């Protein structure tokens, strides 16, 4: 079974530029999560989708971050315009009910550096 | 809001010995889940072990076991017979039982870097 795929793996941009990250969850996983992990900290949830609907986006900075999950499969996270404090690893995870349990499977992440 | 605290930024252990990583959390809920995740330098987050709050018995997975103290809101991870491959960042995480389901978000601690010496 293929895991959660993310691209790109690394991205360097200047502040005020735009950037987009892509996530392809495990096939059949209805729930998709985007986490932000700043260096030296634990991941923090930005947004959670159930199919193509948003379950939780309470910590998403909506003035500059946006995310969509078209057709309930792939997802894109966008930052526009980027700030220096957005430098972090962006992790995508997906889950599905299996034997009564939703285990979250994480992708390798995208490391963003804003200069 | 739920919070998770890991008070040990770094820990080290000799190969084949035992190490315990500490975690405390704060919640007003009575039903929830707790997890330990491992994140090697490659950054792929891997589930090590999970504990359902309604279960009194501590979870075990091979060399990994937890000490769950619900009243004290403490959840420590014990790694026995440590191996070089255990070296990683370890995160303690909490999840609400969301609407009777188990797909709620994870709230992570700050992490503990574990070094294993040969």
Tab-separated table of C-alpha atoms in Angstrom:
chain	number	residue	atom	x	y	z
A	1	UNK	CA	0.000	0.000	0.000
A	2	UNK	CA	1.414	3.385	-1.012
A	3	UNK	CA	1.838	5.910	1.778
A	4	UNK	CA	0.921	9.576	1.948
A	5	UNK	CA	2.699	11.472	-0.810
A	6	UNK	CA	3.731	15.099	-0.580
A	7	UNK	CA	5.471	17.462	-2.953
A	8	UNK	CA	7.692	19.302	-3.157
A	9	UNK	CA	9.984	18.017	-0.421
A	10	UNK	CA	11.818	21.325	-0.121
A	11	UNK	CA	10.940	24.863	-1.087
A	12	UNK	CA	12.786	28.138	-0.624
A	13	UNK	CA	10.985	31.400	-1.314
A	14	UNK	CA	11.320	35.047	-0.449
A	15	UNK	CA	8.889	36.743	1.883
A	16	UNK	CA	5.739	38.060	0.250
A	17	UNK	CA	5.928	35.352	-2.437
A	18	UNK	CA	3.315	32.633	-2.832
A	19	UNK	CA	3.782	28.884	-2.443
A	20	UNK	CA	1.628	25.783	-2.742
A	21	UNK	CA	2.040	22.309	-1.331
A	22	UNK	CA	0.380	19.171	-2.604
A	23	UNK	CA	-0.738	16.071	-0.729
A	24	UNK	CA	-2.037	12.755	-2.021
A	25	UNK	CA	-3.472	10.676	0.854
A	26	UNK	CA	-3.591	6.919	1.096
A	27	UNK	CA	-6.232	5.540	-1.234
A	28	UNK	CA	-9.629	5.368	0.416
A	29	UNK	CA	-8.759	7.627	3.345
A	30	UNK	CA	-11.612	10.054	3.879
A	31	UNK	CA	-9.919	12.209	6.511
A	32	UNK	CA	-6.998	14.458	5.624
A	33	UNK	CA	-4.969	16.720	7.919
A	34	UNK	CA	-2.424	19.484	7.364
A	35	UNK	CA	-0.019	20.168	10.234
A	36	UNK	CA	2.618	22.872	10.600
A	37	UNK	CA	5.807	21.879	12.437
A	38	UNK	CA	8.108	24.750	13.342
A	39	UNK	CA	11.688	23.695	14.098
A	40	UNK	CA	12.008	22.383	17.640
A	41	UNK	CA	8.250	22.154	18.220
A	42	UNK	CA	5.548	19.567	17.849
A	43	UNK	CA	3.209	19.652	14.855
A	44	UNK	CA	0.169	21.894	15.070
A	45	UNK	CA	-3.023	21.205	13.123
A	46	UNK	CA	-3.835	23.792	10.478
A	47	UNK	CA	-6.858	22.189	8.857
A	48	UNK	CA	-8.747	18.896	8.814
A	49	UNK	CA	-10.945	17.641	5.986
A	50	UNK	CA	-13.549	14.903	6.044
A	51	UNK	CA	-13.968	13.979	2.369
A	52	UNK	CA	-14.033	17.447	0.782
A	53	UNK	CA	-15.614	19.254	3.748
A	54	UNK	CA	-13.705	21.160	6.425
A	55	UNK	CA	-13.975	19.703	9.956
A	56	UNK	CA	-11.570	22.034	11.765
A	57	UNK	CA	-9.697	25.095	10.508
A	58	UNK	CA	-9.616	27.032	13.747
A	59	UNK	CA	-5.827	27.427	13.712
A	60	UNK	CA	-5.448	28.240	10.028
A	61	UNK	CA	-4.316	31.867	9.469
A	62	UNK	CA	-7.018	32.537	6.944
A	63	UNK	CA	-5.679	35.911	5.871
A	64	UNK	CA	-2.771	34.188	4.151
A	65	UNK	CA	-3.341	30.415	4.205
A	66	UNK	CA	-5.894	28.524	2.187
A	67	UNK	CA	-6.508	24.857	1.557
A	68	UNK	CA	-8.781	22.819	-0.610
A	69	UNK	CA	-9.531	19.183	-1.176
A	70	UNK	CA	-11.252	18.730	-4.469
A	71	UNK	CA	-13.239	15.516	-5.039
A	72	UNK	CA	-12.271	14.349	-1.550
A	73	UNK	CA	-8.874	13.026	-2.625
A	74	UNK	CA	-5.809	15.240	-3.211
A	75	UNK	CA	-5.329	18.418	-1.257
A	76	UNK	CA	-3.436	21.657	-1.793
A	77	UNK	CA	-2.260	24.067	0.895
A	78	UNK	CA	-1.370	27.590	-0.239
A	79	UNK	CA	0.371	30.485	1.465
A	80	UNK	CA	-0.022	33.940	-0.036
A	81	UNK	CA	1.907	36.063	0.842
A	82	UNK	CA	4.507	34.181	2.862
A	83	UNK	CA	6.107	35.600	6.006
A	84	UNK	CA	9.405	34.697	7.635
A	85	UNK	CA	7.538	32.958	10.471
A	86	UNK	CA	5.967	30.539	7.993
A	87	UNK	CA	9.314	28.719	7.745
A	88	UNK	CA	8.435	25.211	8.909
A	89	UNK	CA	7.792	21.658	7.818
A	90	UNK	CA	4.263	21.136	6.525
A	91	UNK	CA	3.023	17.629	7.219
A	92	UNK	CA	0.068	15.981	5.583
A	93	UNK	CA	-1.641	13.007	7.208
A	94	UNK	CA	-4.621	10.868	6.339
A	95	UNK	CA	-6.780	8.362	8.162
A	96	UNK	CA	-9.672	5.994	7.627
A	97	UNK	CA	-11.757	3.843	9.893
A	98	UNK	CA	-10.160	0.425	10.119
A	99	UNK	CA	-11.380	-2.089	12.661
A	100	UNK	CA	-13.018	0.737	14.576
A	101	UNK	CA	-9.981	2.935	14.652
A	102	UNK	CA	-8.600	5.941	12.748
A	103	UNK	CA	-4.829	5.840	12.752
A	104	UNK	CA	-3.183	8.878	11.211
A	105	UNK	CA	-0.510	8.106	8.611
A	106	UNK	CA	1.921	10.913	7.936
A	107	UNK	CA	3.685	11.934	4.762
A	108	UNK	CA	7.362	12.920	4.613
A	109	UNK	CA	6.563	16.624	4.814
A	110	UNK	CA	7.553	19.705	2.846
A	111	UNK	CA	10.286	21.866	4.364
A	112	UNK	CA	9.582	25.540	3.608
A	113	UNK	CA	12.228	28.202	4.093
A	114	UNK	CA	11.144	31.822	3.757
A	115	UNK	CA	14.020	34.297	3.346
B	1	UNK	CA	-7.968	23.705	25.279
B	2	UNK	CA	-5.968	20.574	25.704
B	3	UNK	CA	-2.243	20.904	26.249
B	4	UNK	CA	0.570	18.367	26.208
B	5	UNK	CA	3.889	18.958	27.956
B	6	UNK	CA	7.146	17.077	27.540
B	7	UNK	CA	9.619	18.397	30.093
B	8	UNK	CA	12.684	16.570	28.782
B	9	UNK	CA	14.072	18.269	25.665
B	10	UNK	CA	16.792	15.614	25.355
B	11	UNK	CA	17.465	12.168	26.758
B	12	UNK	CA	20.211	9.662	26.150
B	13	UNK	CA	20.575	5.941	26.795
B	14	UNK	CA	23.135	3.232	26.281
B	15	UNK	CA	22.330	0.540	23.787
B	16	UNK	CA	20.462	-2.391	25.426
B	17	UNK	CA	19.436	-0.314	28.435
B	18	UNK	CA	16.068	1.126	29.402
B	19	UNK	CA	14.915	4.719	29.148
B	20	UNK	CA	11.695	6.473	30.158
B	21	UNK	CA	10.307	9.553	28.453
B	22	UNK	CA	7.859	11.725	30.369
B	23	UNK	CA	4.654	13.411	29.286
B	24	UNK	CA	1.902	15.247	31.094
B	25	UNK	CA	-1.300	16.601	29.648
B	26	UNK	CA	-4.238	18.723	30.615
B	27	UNK	CA	-7.835	18.078	29.641
B	28	UNK	CA	-11.303	18.333	31.103
B	29	UNK	CA	-12.499	15.349	29.088
B	30	UNK	CA	-12.920	11.911	30.600
B	31	UNK	CA	-12.562	9.963	27.373
B	32	UNK	CA	-9.657	10.503	25.032
B	33	UNK	CA	-6.648	8.853	23.440
B	34	UNK	CA	-2.940	9.251	24.066
B	35	UNK	CA	-0.104	8.400	21.714
B	36	UNK	CA	3.630	8.281	21.378
B	37	UNK	CA	5.012	9.053	17.938
B	38	UNK	CA	8.561	8.661	16.694
B	39	UNK	CA	10.064	11.043	14.154
B	40	UNK	CA	13.478	9.991	12.819
B	41	UNK	CA	15.652	12.549	11.031
B	42	UNK	CA	13.914	11.636	7.742
B	43	UNK	CA	10.826	13.348	9.250
B	44	UNK	CA	8.306	10.540	8.620
B	45	UNK	CA	6.156	10.455	11.758
B	46	UNK	CA	5.487	6.892	12.925
B	47	UNK	CA	3.019	5.716	15.571
B	48	UNK	CA	4.794	3.851	18.381
B	49	UNK	CA	1.978	3.106	20.791
B	50	UNK	CA	-1.489	4.297	21.769
B	51	UNK	CA	-3.580	4.222	24.925
B	52	UNK	CA	-7.343	4.594	25.289
B	53	UNK	CA	-8.175	6.577	28.428
B	54	UNK	CA	-11.029	4.253	29.405
B	55	UNK	CA	-8.645	1.308	29.615
B	56	UNK	CA	-6.879	0.850	32.929
B	57	UNK	CA	-4.367	-1.593	31.531
B	58	UNK	CA	-1.172	-0.002	30.235
B	59	UNK	CA	-0.487	-0.529	26.532
B	60	UNK	CA	2.563	-2.473	25.391
B	61	UNK	CA	4.092	-3.017	21.959
B	62	UNK	CA	7.130	-5.268	22.021
B	63	UNK	CA	9.934	-3.235	23.662
B	64	UNK	CA	7.686	-0.201	24.161
B	65	UNK	CA	5.326	0.216	27.084
B	66	UNK	CA	3.519	3.084	28.756
B	67	UNK	CA	2.715	4.078	32.309
B	68	UNK	CA	-0.693	5.760	32.135
B	69	UNK	CA	-1.741	7.566	35.300
B	70	UNK	CA	-5.134	9.097	34.496
B	71	UNK	CA	-5.661	10.926	37.782
B	72	UNK	CA	-2.208	12.491	37.562
B	73	UNK	CA	-2.623	13.119	33.810
B	74	UNK	CA	0.710	11.492	33.197
B	75	UNK	CA	1.685	9.276	30.258
B	76	UNK	CA	5.286	8.076	30.117
B	77	UNK	CA	6.961	5.848	27.537
B	78	UNK	CA	9.419	3.148	28.518
B	79	UNK	CA	11.780	1.766	25.905
B	80	UNK	CA	13.451	-1.478	26.951
B	81	UNK	CA	16.559	-2.992	25.379
B	82	UNK	CA	17.242	0.240	23.493
B	83	UNK	CA	18.551	-0.089	19.957
B	84	UNK	CA	20.454	2.338	17.760
B	85	UNK	CA	17.392	2.564	15.521
B	86	UNK	CA	15.386	3.993	18.412
B	87	UNK	CA	17.260	7.284	18.117
B	88	UNK	CA	14.734	9.910	17.058
B	89	UNK	CA	12.488	12.708	18.249
B	90	UNK	CA	9.608	11.335	20.298
B	91	UNK	CA	6.321	13.158	20.555
B	92	UNK	CA	3.552	12.612	23.039
B	93	UNK	CA	0.142	13.399	21.568
B	94	UNK	CA	-3.471	13.691	22.709
B	95	UNK	CA	-6.676	13.206	20.773
B	96	UNK	CA	-10.248	13.913	21.803
B	97	UNK	CA	-12.951	11.374	21.126
B	98	UNK	CA	-14.654	13.568	18.538
B	99	UNK	CA	-18.372	12.997	18.455
B	100	UNK	CA	-17.897	9.363	19.387
B	101	UNK	CA	-15.412	8.865	16.587
B	102	UNK	CA	-11.676	8.604	16.712
B	103	UNK	CA	-10.689	10.926	13.852
B	104	UNK	CA	-10.102	14.106	15.836
B	105	UNK	CA	-6.947	16.180	15.561
B	106	UNK	CA	-3.759	15.348	17.412
B	107	UNK	CA	-2.336	17.824	19.919
B	108	UNK	CA	1.401	17.280	20.255
B	109	UNK	CA	3.956	18.015	22.941
B	110	UNK	CA	7.237	19.754	22.179
B	111	UNK	CA	9.136	16.535	21.693
B	112	UNK	CA	12.097	14.750	23.313
B	113	UNK	CA	15.242	14.007	21.346
B	114	UNK	CA	16.480	10.513	22.215
B	115	UNK	CA	20.110	9.636	21.586
B	116	UNK	CA	21.222	6.010	21.795
B	117	UNK	CA	24.910	5.419	22.500
B	118	UNK	CA	26.582	2.216	21.264
